[in-house]
Coordinates of C-alpha atoms in Angstrom, one line a residue:
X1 CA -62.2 27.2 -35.3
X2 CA -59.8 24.8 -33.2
X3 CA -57.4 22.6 -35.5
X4 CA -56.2 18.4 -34.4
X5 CA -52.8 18.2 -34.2
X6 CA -51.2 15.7 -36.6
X7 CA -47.6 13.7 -36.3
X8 CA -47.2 13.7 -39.9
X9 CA -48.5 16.9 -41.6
X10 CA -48.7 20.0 -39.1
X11 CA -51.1 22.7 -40.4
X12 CA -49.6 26.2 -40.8
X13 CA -50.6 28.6 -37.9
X14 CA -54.6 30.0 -38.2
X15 CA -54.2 33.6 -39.2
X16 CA -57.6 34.9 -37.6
X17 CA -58.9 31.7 -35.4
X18 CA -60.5 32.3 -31.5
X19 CA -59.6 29.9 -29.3
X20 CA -62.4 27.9 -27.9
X21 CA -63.1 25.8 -25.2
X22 CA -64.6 22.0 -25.6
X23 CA -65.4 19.5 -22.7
X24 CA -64.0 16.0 -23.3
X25 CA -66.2 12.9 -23.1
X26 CA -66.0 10.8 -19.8
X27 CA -64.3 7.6 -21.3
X28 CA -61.2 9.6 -22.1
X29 CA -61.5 10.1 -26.0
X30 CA -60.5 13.3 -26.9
X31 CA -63.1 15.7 -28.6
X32 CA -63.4 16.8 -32.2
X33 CA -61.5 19.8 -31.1
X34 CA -59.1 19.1 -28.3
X35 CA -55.8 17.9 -28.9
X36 CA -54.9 14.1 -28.9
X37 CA -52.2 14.2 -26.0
X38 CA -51.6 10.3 -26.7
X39 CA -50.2 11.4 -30.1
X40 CA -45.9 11.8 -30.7
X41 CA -45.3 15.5 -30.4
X42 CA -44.1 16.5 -33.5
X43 CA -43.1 20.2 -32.6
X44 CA -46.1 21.8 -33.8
X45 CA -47.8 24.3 -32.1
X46 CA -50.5 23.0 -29.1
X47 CA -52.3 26.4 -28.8
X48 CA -56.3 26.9 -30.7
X49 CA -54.3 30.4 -31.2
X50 CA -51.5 32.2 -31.8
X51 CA -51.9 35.1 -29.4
X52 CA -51.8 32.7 -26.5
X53 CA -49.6 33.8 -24.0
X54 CA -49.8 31.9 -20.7
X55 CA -47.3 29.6 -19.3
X56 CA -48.8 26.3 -21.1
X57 CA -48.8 28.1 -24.2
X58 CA -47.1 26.7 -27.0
X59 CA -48.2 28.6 -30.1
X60 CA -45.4 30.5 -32.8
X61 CA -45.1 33.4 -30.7
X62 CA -44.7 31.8 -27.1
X63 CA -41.6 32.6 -25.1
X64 CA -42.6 30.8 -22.1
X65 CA -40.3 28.2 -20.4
X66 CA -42.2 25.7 -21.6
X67 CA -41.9 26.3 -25.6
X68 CA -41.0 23.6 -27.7
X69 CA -39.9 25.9 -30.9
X70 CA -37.4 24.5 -32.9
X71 CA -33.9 26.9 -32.3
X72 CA -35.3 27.3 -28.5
X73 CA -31.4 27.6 -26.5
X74 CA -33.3 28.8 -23.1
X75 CA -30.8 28.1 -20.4
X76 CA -31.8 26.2 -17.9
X77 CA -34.4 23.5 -20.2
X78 CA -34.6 20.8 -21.1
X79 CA -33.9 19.1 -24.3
X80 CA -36.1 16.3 -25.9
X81 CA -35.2 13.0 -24.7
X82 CA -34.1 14.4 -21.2
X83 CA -30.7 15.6 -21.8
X84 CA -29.6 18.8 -20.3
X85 CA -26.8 21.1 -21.8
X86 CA -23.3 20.3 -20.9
X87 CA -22.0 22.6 -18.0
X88 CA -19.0 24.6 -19.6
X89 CA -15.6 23.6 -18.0
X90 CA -13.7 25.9 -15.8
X91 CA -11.3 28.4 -17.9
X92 CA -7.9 28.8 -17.2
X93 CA -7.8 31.7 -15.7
X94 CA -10.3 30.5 -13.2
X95 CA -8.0 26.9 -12.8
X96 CA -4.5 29.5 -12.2
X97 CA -6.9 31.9 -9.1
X98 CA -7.7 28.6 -7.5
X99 CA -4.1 27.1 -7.5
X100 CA -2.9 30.6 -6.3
X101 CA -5.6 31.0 -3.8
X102 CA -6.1 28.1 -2.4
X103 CA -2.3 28.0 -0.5
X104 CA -2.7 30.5 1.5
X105 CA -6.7 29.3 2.4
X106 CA -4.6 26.5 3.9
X107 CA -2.0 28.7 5.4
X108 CA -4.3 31.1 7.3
X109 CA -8.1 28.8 7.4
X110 CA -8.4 25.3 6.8
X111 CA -4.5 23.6 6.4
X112 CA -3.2 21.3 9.1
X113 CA 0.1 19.8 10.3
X114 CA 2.2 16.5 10.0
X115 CA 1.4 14.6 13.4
X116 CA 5.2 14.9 15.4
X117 CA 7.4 12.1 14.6
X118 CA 7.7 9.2 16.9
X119 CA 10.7 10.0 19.7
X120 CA 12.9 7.7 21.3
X121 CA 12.3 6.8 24.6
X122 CA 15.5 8.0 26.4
X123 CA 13.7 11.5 25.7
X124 CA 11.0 10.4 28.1
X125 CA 10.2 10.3 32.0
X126 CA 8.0 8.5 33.7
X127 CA 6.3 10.4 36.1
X128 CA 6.3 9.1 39.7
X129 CA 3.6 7.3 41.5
X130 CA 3.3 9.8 44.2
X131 CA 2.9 12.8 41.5
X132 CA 0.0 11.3 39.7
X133 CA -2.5 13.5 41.9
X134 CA -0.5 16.1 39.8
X135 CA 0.6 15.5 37.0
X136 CA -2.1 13.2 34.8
X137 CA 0.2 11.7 33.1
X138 CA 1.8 8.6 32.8
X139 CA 4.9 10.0 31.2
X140 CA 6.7 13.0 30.5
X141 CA 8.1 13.8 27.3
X142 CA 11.7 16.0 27.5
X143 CA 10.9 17.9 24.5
X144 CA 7.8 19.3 25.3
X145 CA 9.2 20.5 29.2
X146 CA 12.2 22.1 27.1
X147 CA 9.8 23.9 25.2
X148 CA 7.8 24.7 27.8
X149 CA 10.3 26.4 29.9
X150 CA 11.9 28.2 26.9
X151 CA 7.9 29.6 26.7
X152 CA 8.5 30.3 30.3
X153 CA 11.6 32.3 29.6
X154 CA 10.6 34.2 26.7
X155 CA 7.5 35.3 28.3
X156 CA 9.3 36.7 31.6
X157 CA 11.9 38.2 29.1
X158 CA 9.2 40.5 27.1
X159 CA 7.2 41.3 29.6
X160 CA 11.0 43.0 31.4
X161 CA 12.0 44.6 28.3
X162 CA 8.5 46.0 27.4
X163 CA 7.7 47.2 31.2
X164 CA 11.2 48.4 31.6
X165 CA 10.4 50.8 28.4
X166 CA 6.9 51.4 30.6
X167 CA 8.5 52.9 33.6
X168 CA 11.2 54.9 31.5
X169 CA 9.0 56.8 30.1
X170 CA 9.9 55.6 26.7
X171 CA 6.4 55.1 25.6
X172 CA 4.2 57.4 25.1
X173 CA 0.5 56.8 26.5
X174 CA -2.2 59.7 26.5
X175 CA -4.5 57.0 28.6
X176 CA -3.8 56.0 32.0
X177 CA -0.8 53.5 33.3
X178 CA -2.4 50.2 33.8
X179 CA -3.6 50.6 29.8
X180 CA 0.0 50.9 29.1
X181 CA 1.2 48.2 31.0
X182 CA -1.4 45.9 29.6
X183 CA 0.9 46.0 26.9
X184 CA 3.6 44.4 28.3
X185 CA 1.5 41.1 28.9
X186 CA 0.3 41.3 25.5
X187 CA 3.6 41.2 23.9
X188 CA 5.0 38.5 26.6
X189 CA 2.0 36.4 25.4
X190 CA 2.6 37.2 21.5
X191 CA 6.2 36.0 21.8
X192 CA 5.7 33.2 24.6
X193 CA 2.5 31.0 23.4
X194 CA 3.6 30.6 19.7
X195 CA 6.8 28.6 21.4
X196 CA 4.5 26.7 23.5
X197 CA 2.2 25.4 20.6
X198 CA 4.9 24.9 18.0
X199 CA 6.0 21.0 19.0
X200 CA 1.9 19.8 18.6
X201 CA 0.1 22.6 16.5
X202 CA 2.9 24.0 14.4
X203 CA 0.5 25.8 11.8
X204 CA -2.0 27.4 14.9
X205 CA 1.2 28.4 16.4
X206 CA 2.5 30.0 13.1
X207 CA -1.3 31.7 12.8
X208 CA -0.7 33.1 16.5
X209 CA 2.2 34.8 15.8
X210 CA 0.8 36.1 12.9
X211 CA -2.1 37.4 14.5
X212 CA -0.3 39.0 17.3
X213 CA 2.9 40.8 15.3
X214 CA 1.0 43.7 15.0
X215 CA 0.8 44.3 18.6
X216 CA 4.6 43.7 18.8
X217 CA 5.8 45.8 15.8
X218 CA 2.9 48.8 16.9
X219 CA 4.7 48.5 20.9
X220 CA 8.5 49.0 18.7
X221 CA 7.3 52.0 16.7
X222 CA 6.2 53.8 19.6
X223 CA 8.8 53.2 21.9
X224 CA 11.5 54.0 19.0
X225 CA 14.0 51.6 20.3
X226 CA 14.8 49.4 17.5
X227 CA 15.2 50.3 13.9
X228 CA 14.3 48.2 12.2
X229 CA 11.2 47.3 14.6
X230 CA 11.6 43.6 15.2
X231 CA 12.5 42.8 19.2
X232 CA 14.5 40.2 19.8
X233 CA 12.1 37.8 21.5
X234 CA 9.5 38.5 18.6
X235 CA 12.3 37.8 16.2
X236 CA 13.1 34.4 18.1
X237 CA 9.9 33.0 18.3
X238 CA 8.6 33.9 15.2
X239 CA 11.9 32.0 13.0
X240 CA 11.2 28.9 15.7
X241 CA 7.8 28.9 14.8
X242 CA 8.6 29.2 11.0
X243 CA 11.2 26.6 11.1
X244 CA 8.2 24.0 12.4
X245 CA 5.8 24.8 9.5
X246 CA 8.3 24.2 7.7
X247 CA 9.5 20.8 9.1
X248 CA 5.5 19.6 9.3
X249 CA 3.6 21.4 6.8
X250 CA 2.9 20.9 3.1
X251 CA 5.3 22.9 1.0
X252 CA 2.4 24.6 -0.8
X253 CA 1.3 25.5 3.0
X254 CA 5.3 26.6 3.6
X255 CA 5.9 28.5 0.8
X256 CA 2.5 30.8 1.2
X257 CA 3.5 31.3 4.9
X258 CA 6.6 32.4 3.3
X259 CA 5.0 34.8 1.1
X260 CA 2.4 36.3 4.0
X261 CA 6.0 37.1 5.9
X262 CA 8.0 38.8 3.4
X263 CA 5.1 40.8 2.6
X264 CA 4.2 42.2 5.8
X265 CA 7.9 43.0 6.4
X266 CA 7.5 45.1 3.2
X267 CA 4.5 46.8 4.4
X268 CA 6.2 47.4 8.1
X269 CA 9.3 48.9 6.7
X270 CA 10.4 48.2 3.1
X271 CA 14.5 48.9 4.0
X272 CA 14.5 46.0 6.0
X273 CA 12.9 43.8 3.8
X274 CA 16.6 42.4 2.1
X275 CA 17.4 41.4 5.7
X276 CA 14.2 40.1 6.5
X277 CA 13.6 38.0 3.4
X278 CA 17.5 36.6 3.6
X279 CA 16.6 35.4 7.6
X280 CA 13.1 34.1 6.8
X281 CA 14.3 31.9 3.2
X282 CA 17.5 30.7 5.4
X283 CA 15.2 29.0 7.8
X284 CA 12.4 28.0 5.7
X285 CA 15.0 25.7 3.6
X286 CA 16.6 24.6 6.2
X287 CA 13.0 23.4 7.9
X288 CA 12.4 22.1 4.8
X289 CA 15.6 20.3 4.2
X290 CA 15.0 18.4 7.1
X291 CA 11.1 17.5 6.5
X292 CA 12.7 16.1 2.8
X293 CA 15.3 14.2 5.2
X294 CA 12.5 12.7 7.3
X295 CA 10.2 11.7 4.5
X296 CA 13.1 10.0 2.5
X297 CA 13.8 8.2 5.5
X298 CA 10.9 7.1 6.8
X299 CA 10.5 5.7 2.9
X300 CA 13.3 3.9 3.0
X301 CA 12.0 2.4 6.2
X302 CA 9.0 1.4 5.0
X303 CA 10.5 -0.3 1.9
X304 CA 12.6 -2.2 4.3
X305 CA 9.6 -3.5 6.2
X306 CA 7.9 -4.4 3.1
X307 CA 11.3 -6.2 1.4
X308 CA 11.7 -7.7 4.5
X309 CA 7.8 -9.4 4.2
X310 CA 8.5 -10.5 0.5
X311 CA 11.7 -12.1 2.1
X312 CA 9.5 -13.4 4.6
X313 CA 6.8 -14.6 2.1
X314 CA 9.2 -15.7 -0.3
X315 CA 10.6 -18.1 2.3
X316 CA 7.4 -19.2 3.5
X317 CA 6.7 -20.0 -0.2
X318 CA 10.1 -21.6 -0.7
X319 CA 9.4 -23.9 2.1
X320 CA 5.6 -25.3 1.5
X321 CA 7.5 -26.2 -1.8
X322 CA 10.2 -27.8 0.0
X323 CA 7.2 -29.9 2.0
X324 CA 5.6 -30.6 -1.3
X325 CA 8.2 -32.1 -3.0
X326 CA 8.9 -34.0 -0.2
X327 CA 5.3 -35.3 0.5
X328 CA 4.7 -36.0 -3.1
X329 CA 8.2 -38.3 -3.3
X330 CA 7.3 -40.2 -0.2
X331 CA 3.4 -40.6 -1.4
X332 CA 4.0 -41.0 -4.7
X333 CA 6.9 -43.9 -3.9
X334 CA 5.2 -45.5 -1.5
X335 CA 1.9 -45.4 -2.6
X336 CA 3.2 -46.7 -6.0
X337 CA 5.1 -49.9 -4.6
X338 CA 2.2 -50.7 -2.5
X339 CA -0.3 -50.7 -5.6
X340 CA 1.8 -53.4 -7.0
X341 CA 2.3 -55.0 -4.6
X342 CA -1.4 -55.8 -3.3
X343 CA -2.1 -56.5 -7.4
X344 CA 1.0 -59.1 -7.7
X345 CA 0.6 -61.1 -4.4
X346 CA -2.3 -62.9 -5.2
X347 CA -1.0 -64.1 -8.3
X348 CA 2.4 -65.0 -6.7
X349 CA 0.5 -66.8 -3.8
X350 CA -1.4 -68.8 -5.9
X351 CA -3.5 -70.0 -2.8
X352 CA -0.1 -70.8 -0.7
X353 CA -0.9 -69.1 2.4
X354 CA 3.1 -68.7 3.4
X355 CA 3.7 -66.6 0.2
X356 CA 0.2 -64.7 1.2
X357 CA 1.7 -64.0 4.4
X358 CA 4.8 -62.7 3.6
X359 CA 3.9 -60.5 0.5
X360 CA 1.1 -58.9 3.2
X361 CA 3.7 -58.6 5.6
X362 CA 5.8 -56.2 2.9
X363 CA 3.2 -54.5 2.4
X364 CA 2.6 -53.9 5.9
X365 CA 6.4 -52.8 6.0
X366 CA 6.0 -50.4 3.2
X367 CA 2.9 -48.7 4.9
X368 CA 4.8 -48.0 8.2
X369 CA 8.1 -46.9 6.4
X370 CA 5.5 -44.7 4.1
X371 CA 4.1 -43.4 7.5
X372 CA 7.2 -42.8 9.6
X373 CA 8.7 -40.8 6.5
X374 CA 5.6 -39.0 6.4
X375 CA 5.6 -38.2 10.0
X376 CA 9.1 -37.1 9.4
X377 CA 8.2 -34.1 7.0
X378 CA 4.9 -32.9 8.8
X379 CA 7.0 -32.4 11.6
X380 CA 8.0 -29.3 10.3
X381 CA 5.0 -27.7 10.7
X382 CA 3.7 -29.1 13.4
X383 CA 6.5 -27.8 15.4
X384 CA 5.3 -24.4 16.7
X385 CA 9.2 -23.5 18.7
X386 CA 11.5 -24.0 15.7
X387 CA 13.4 -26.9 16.8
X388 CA 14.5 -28.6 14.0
X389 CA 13.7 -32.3 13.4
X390 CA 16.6 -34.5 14.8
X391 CA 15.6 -37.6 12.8
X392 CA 18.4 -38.4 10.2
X393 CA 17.0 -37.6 6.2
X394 CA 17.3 -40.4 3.9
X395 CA 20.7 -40.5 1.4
X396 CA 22.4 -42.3 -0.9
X397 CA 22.7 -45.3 1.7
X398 CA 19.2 -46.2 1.5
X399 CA 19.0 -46.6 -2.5
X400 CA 19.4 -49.8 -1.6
X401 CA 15.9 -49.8 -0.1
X402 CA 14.4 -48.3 -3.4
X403 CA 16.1 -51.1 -5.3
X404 CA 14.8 -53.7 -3.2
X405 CA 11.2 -52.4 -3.2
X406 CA 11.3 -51.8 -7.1
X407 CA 12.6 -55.8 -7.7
X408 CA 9.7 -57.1 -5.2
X409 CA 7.1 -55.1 -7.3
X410 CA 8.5 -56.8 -10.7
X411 CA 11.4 -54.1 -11.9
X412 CA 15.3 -55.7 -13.0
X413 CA 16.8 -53.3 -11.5
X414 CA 20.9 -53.2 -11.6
X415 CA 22.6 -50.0 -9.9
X416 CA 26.2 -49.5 -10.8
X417 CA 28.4 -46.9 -8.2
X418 CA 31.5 -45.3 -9.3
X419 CA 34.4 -43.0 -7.1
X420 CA 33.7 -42.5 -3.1
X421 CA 30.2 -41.5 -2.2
X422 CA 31.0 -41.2 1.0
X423 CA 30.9 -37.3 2.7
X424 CA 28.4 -35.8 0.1
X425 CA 26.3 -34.2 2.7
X426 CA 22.9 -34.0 3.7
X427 CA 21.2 -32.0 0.8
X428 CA 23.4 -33.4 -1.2
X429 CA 22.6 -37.0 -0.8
X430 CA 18.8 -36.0 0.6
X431 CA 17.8 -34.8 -3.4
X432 CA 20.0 -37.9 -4.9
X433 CA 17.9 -40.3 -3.2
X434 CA 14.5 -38.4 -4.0
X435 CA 15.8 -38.3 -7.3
X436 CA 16.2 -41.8 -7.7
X437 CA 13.0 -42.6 -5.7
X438 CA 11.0 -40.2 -8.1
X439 CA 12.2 -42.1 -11.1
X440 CA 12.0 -45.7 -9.6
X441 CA 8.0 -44.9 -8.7
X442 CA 7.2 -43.2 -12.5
X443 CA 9.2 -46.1 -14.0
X444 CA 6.4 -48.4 -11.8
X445 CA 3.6 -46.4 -13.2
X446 CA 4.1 -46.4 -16.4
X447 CA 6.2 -48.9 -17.6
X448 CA 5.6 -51.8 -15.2
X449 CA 8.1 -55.1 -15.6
X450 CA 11.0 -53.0 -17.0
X451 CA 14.8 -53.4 -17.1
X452 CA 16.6 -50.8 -14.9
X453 CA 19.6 -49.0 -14.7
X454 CA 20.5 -46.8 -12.2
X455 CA 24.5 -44.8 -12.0
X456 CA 25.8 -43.4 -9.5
X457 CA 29.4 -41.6 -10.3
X458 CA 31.4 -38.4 -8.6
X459 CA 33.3 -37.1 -10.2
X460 CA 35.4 -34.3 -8.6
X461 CA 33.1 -32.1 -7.2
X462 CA 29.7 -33.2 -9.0
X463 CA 27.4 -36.1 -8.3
X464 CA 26.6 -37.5 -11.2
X465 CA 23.2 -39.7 -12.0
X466 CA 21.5 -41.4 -14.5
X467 CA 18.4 -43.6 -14.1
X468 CA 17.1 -45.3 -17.3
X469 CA 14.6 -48.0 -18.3
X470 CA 13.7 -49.8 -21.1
X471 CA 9.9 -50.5 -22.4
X472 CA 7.6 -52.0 -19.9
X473 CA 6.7 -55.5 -20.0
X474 CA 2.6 -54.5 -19.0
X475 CA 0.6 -51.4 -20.2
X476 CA 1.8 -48.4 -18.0
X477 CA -1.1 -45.9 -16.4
X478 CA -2.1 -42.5 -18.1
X479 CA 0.3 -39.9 -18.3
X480 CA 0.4 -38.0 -15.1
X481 CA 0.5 -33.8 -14.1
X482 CA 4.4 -34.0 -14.3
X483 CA 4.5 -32.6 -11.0
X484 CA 7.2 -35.5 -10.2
X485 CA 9.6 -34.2 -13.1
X486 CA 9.2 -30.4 -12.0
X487 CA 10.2 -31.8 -8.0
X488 CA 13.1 -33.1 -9.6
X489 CA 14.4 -29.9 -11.1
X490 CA 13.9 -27.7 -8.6
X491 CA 15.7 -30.1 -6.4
X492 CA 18.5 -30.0 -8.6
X493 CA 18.2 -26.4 -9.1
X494 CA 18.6 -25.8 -5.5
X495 CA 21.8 -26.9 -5.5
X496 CA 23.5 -24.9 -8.4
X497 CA 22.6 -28.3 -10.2
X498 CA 20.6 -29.4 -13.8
X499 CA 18.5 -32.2 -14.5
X500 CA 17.4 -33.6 -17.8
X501 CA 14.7 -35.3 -18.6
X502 CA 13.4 -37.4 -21.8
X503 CA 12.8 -40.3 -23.8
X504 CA 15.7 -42.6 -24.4
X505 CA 17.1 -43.2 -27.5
X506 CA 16.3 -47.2 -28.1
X507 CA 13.1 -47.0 -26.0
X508 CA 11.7 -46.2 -22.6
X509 CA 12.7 -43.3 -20.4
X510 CA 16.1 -41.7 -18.9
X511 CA 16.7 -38.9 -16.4
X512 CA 20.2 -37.4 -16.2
X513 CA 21.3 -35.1 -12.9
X514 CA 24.3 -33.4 -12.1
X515 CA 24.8 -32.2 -8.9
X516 CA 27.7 -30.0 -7.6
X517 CA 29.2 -31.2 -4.2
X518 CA 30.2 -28.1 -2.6
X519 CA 30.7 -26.7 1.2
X520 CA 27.2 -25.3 1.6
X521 CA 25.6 -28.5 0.1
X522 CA 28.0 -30.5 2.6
X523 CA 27.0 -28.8 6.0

């Protein structure tokens, strides 16, 4: 007898039920007795028996991958709803191996060198044109023929002392001579070709030495002539070659090349050891030392290049808002006089074609003194040598200009000087006017047909302003961006001077600037 599974309600396990075998029908419906497979699992058992044991089974007493037993904590499976166990994170023990390892995997395997640092050019040649069949190269660095030759010499050096012990006797060989002297070569090479690689491949060099000390150290035993059994030419090239990994490598690469040595002069011959490990430290600091030297250095060099691009941007920065300022003083003045004065010369016309004439004929004047001044600042940039515009900037000698302008576009406008204003320089009397020309075009905007005051005092070594108008006669425009009333500060500001600006007292609008006449500003 075969039981349906249920979501809700499992049945216990059948205690003496054969499993049987039913066909389903062709349309997909499941039979009386097969399982509905488009019913939620609910955990119970899917076998017709519970002494089912094949890999689909999934009755109380399946331990098959695929069981779905409450409890099951198979490695490997899967949960319900797709999640898989969490893989345990590494111990501590295994975290300390790898840092202690991994050092010397990148001393003896897989660690690299610093490229060389960049060299002056007086340590250079240029290799002549009738030598380029030669030599393939177009120049010839000094360091690398020093090291080359000092190869040169320590390989001619070994290969005398060890044949020299050859030919003595001193050695003793139970195979025949040329075996022997194969060993001279060998030792040349051992103490020659670390020199050679050290100024490109520092580390390979280091690994070559290490490779081929104990052919060196096995030809001193035997010949019993030094005690301790370090030659001098495997003693020299092997500290040269140290003090490069030092210089270019890592200090996690340094310090297990620093290990590797003082443990294999324990192994050769532990009474040495004191004066090995003093030699070897000595040099590795000192390498080191120099590598912390270079780093710091080339730091500071590269903070310098960048400080020197924030200057760079800074002034760039400092000198669109220069253009702006200026741009926006001349537009906004201009622009502002001319606006009146097309509105107001029809009605002062009145159909006389004279006054027509002449109030077009301002205007015309206004637009070419608008352009020229215009002209004037986009010649900065325009200017793609750096020679600085000739044309004289505007100063306090032309306020007379704004006044005129302001009175034919309807402003009373009375300007009252006081001490000399002579000699106040060229950024000096430059911001004054824009200052004056700022306020002169905002009084036109907004408060059309007012009375005007405009002061002009030094006294000792400040310029002092004050522009201020009374209510406007005619409903003023909206309320602008203040981008004017910012110019105006900063202009002031540049100078070591302050500018205040606000509503006045009985009505209307007053800006106050004080501006310090020094040396600097002068020039």
């Amino acid at each position: 007898m075969s039981l349906r599974r249920h979501p809700r309600n499992p049945p216990p396990p059948p205690t003496d039920a054969t499993p049987t075998a039913s066909s389903a029908p062709d349309d997909g419906t499941p039979g009386p007795d097969e399982p509905d497979l488009n019913e939620p699992d609910s955990g119970a058992p899917d076998s017709s028996g519970p002494g089912s044991d094949g890999p689909d089974s999934d009755g109380p007493g399946s331990d098959g991958p695929d069981s779905d037993q409450p409890g099951s904590n198979q490695p490997g499976r899967e949960r319900p709803g797709g999640d898989r166990p969490k893989e345990a994170p590494p111990s501590r023990w295994h975290k300390l191996t790898s840092a202690t390892i991994r050092p010397f995997a990148l001393a003896l395997f897989r660690g690299d060198a610093d490229p060389p640092p960049p060299r002056s050019r007086r340590l250079s040649l240029t290799v002549p044109p009738s030598l380029t069949g030669l030599i393939p190269l177009q120049t010839v660095s000094l360091v690398q023929l020093a090291e080359l030759a000092l190869a040169l010499a320590m390989f001619g050096a070994t290969q005398s002392m060890v044949l020299d012990l050859i030919l003595r006797g001193s050695v003793p060989s139970s195979g025949p001579g040329p075996i022997a002297e194969l060993f001279a070569y060998v030792n040349a090479v051992a103490a020659a070709l670390p020199i050679a690689l050290r100024d490109r491949w520092p580390l390979a060099a280091w690994r070559t030495a290490f490779a081929l000390l104990p052919v060196a150290l096995w030809t001193s035993i035997r010949a019993g002539a030094n005690d301790p059994p370090y030659s001098a030419p495997t003693v020299l090239s092997y500290l040269l070659v140290l003090y490069s990994v030092a210089v270019r490598c890592d200090r996690r690469i340094t310090l297990a090349v620093w290990v590797l040595t003082v443990l294999t002069a324990w192994i050769v011959q532990p009474d040495s050891m004191v004066i090995v490990t003093v030699a070897v430290t000595v040099v590795v600091l000192f390498g080191h030392n120099v590598r912390v030297r270079r780093t710091a250095t080339s730091r500071l060099a590269e903070e310098e290049r960048r400080s020197r691009l924030a200057q760079d941007a800074q002034a760039a920065l400092q000198e669109r808002a220069r253009i702006a300022r200026e741009l926006h003083d001349v537009v906004a003045h201009h622009m502002s006089v001319i606006a009146i004065q097309a509105e107001a010369v029809p009605l002062k016309a009145k159909g006389d074609p004279a006054q027509l004439e002449a109030g077009l004929a301002e205007i015309r004047h206004l637009s070419l003194e608008a352009i020229a001044e215009l002209r004037q600042v986009l010649g900065v940039l325009r200017d793609g040598e750096g020679r600085a515009e000739t044309t004289p900037q505007p100063g306090l000698g032309r306020v007379d200009e704004l006044v005129a302008n302001a009175r034919s576009a309807g402003l009373a406008v009375v300007v009252k000087r006081s001490g000399p204003l002579d000699g106040l320089g060229p950024a000096v009397g430059l911001s004054a006017y824009r200052i004056v020309q700022e306020s002169l075009s905002n009084v036109m905007r907004h408060a059309p047909g007012a009375a005007v005051a405009i002061e002009l005092a030094r006294e000792g070594e400040e310029l002092r302003l004050r522009v201020a108008n009374g209510p406007g006669t005619a409903p003023g425009g909206p309320p602008g961006a203040g981008q004017g009333l910012v110019g105006m500060r900063e202009r002031a500001a540049l100078l070591g001077g302050a500018l205040e600006a606000g509503p006045a007292p009985g009505g209307g609008f007053e800006v106050r600037a004080r501006l310090p006449v020094t040396e600097e500003s002068s020039r």
